[in-house]
Short mmCIF file of C-alpha atoms in Angstrom, two decimals:
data_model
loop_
_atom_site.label_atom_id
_atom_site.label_comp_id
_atom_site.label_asym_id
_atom_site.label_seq_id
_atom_site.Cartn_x
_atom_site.Cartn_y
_atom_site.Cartn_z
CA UNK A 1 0.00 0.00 0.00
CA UNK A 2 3.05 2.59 0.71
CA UNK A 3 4.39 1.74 -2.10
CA UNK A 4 1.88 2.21 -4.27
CA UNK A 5 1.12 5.64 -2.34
CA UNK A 6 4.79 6.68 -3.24
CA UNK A 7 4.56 5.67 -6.74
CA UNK A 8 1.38 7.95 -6.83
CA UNK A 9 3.35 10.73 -5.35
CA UNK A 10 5.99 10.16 -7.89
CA UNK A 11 3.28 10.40 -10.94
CA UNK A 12 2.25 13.89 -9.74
CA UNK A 13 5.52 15.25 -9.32
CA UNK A 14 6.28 14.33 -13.01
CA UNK A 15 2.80 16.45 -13.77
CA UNK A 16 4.93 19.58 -12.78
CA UNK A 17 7.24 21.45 -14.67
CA UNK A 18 10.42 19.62 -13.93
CA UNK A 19 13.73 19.80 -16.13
CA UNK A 20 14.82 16.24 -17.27
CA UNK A 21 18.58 16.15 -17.85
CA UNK A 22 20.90 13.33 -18.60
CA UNK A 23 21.00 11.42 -15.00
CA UNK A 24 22.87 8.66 -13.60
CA UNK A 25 20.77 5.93 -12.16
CA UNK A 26 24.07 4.39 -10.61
CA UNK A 27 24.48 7.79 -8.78
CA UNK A 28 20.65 8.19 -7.72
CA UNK A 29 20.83 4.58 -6.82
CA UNK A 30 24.11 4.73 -4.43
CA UNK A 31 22.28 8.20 -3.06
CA UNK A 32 19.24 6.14 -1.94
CA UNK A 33 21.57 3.67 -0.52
CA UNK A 34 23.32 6.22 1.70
CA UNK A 35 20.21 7.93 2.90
CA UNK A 36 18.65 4.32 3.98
CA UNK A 37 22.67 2.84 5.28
CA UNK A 38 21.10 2.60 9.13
CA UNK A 39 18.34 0.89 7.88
CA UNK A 40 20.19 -1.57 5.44
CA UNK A 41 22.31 -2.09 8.62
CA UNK A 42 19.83 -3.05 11.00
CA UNK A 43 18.49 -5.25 9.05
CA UNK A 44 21.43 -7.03 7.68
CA UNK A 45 19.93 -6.60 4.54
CA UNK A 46 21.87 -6.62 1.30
CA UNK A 47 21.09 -4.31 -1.88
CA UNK A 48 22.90 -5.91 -5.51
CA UNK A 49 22.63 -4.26 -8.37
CA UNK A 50 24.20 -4.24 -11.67
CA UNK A 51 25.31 -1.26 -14.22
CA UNK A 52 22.83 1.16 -14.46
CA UNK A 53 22.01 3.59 -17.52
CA UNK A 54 21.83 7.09 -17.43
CA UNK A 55 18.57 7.90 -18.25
CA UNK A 56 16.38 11.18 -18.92
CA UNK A 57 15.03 12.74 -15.62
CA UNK A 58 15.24 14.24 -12.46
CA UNK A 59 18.12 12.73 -10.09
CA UNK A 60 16.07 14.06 -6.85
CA UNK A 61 12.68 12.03 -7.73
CA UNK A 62 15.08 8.84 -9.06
CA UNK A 63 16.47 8.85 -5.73
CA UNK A 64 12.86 8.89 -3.67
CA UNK A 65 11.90 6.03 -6.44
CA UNK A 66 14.80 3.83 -5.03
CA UNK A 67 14.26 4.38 -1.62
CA UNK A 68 10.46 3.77 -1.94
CA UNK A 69 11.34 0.54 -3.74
CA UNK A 70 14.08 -0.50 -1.64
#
């Protein structure tokens, strides 16, 4: 249910005016990492991923995508 919520709250920020630009999803994805480190921790959970594109978009809203889906 959160995670559907988030997604929905992703959708309506794309609504706005917001500039897409060439974005590393590597980069947004090791930012979302950071930001949720104590929680990874605590849980001894593990995160793998493999290369990521750059892709068209907004590295702020990639990074609340990864952490919502993380």
């Amino acid at each position: 249910r959160q995670l559907i919520n988030d997604l929905l709250d992703y959708s309506r920020l794309q609504t706005r005016s917001v500039s897409l630009t060439a974005t590393s999803a590597g980069k947004a994805l090791d930012v979302a990492l950071l930001n949720l480190a104590a929680s990874i921790a605590e849980r001894n959970a593990q995160v793998f991923a493999g290369d990521m594109p750059t892709v068209m978009g907004n590295e702020g809203q990639l990074v609340r995508v990864f952490q919502n889906l993380i």
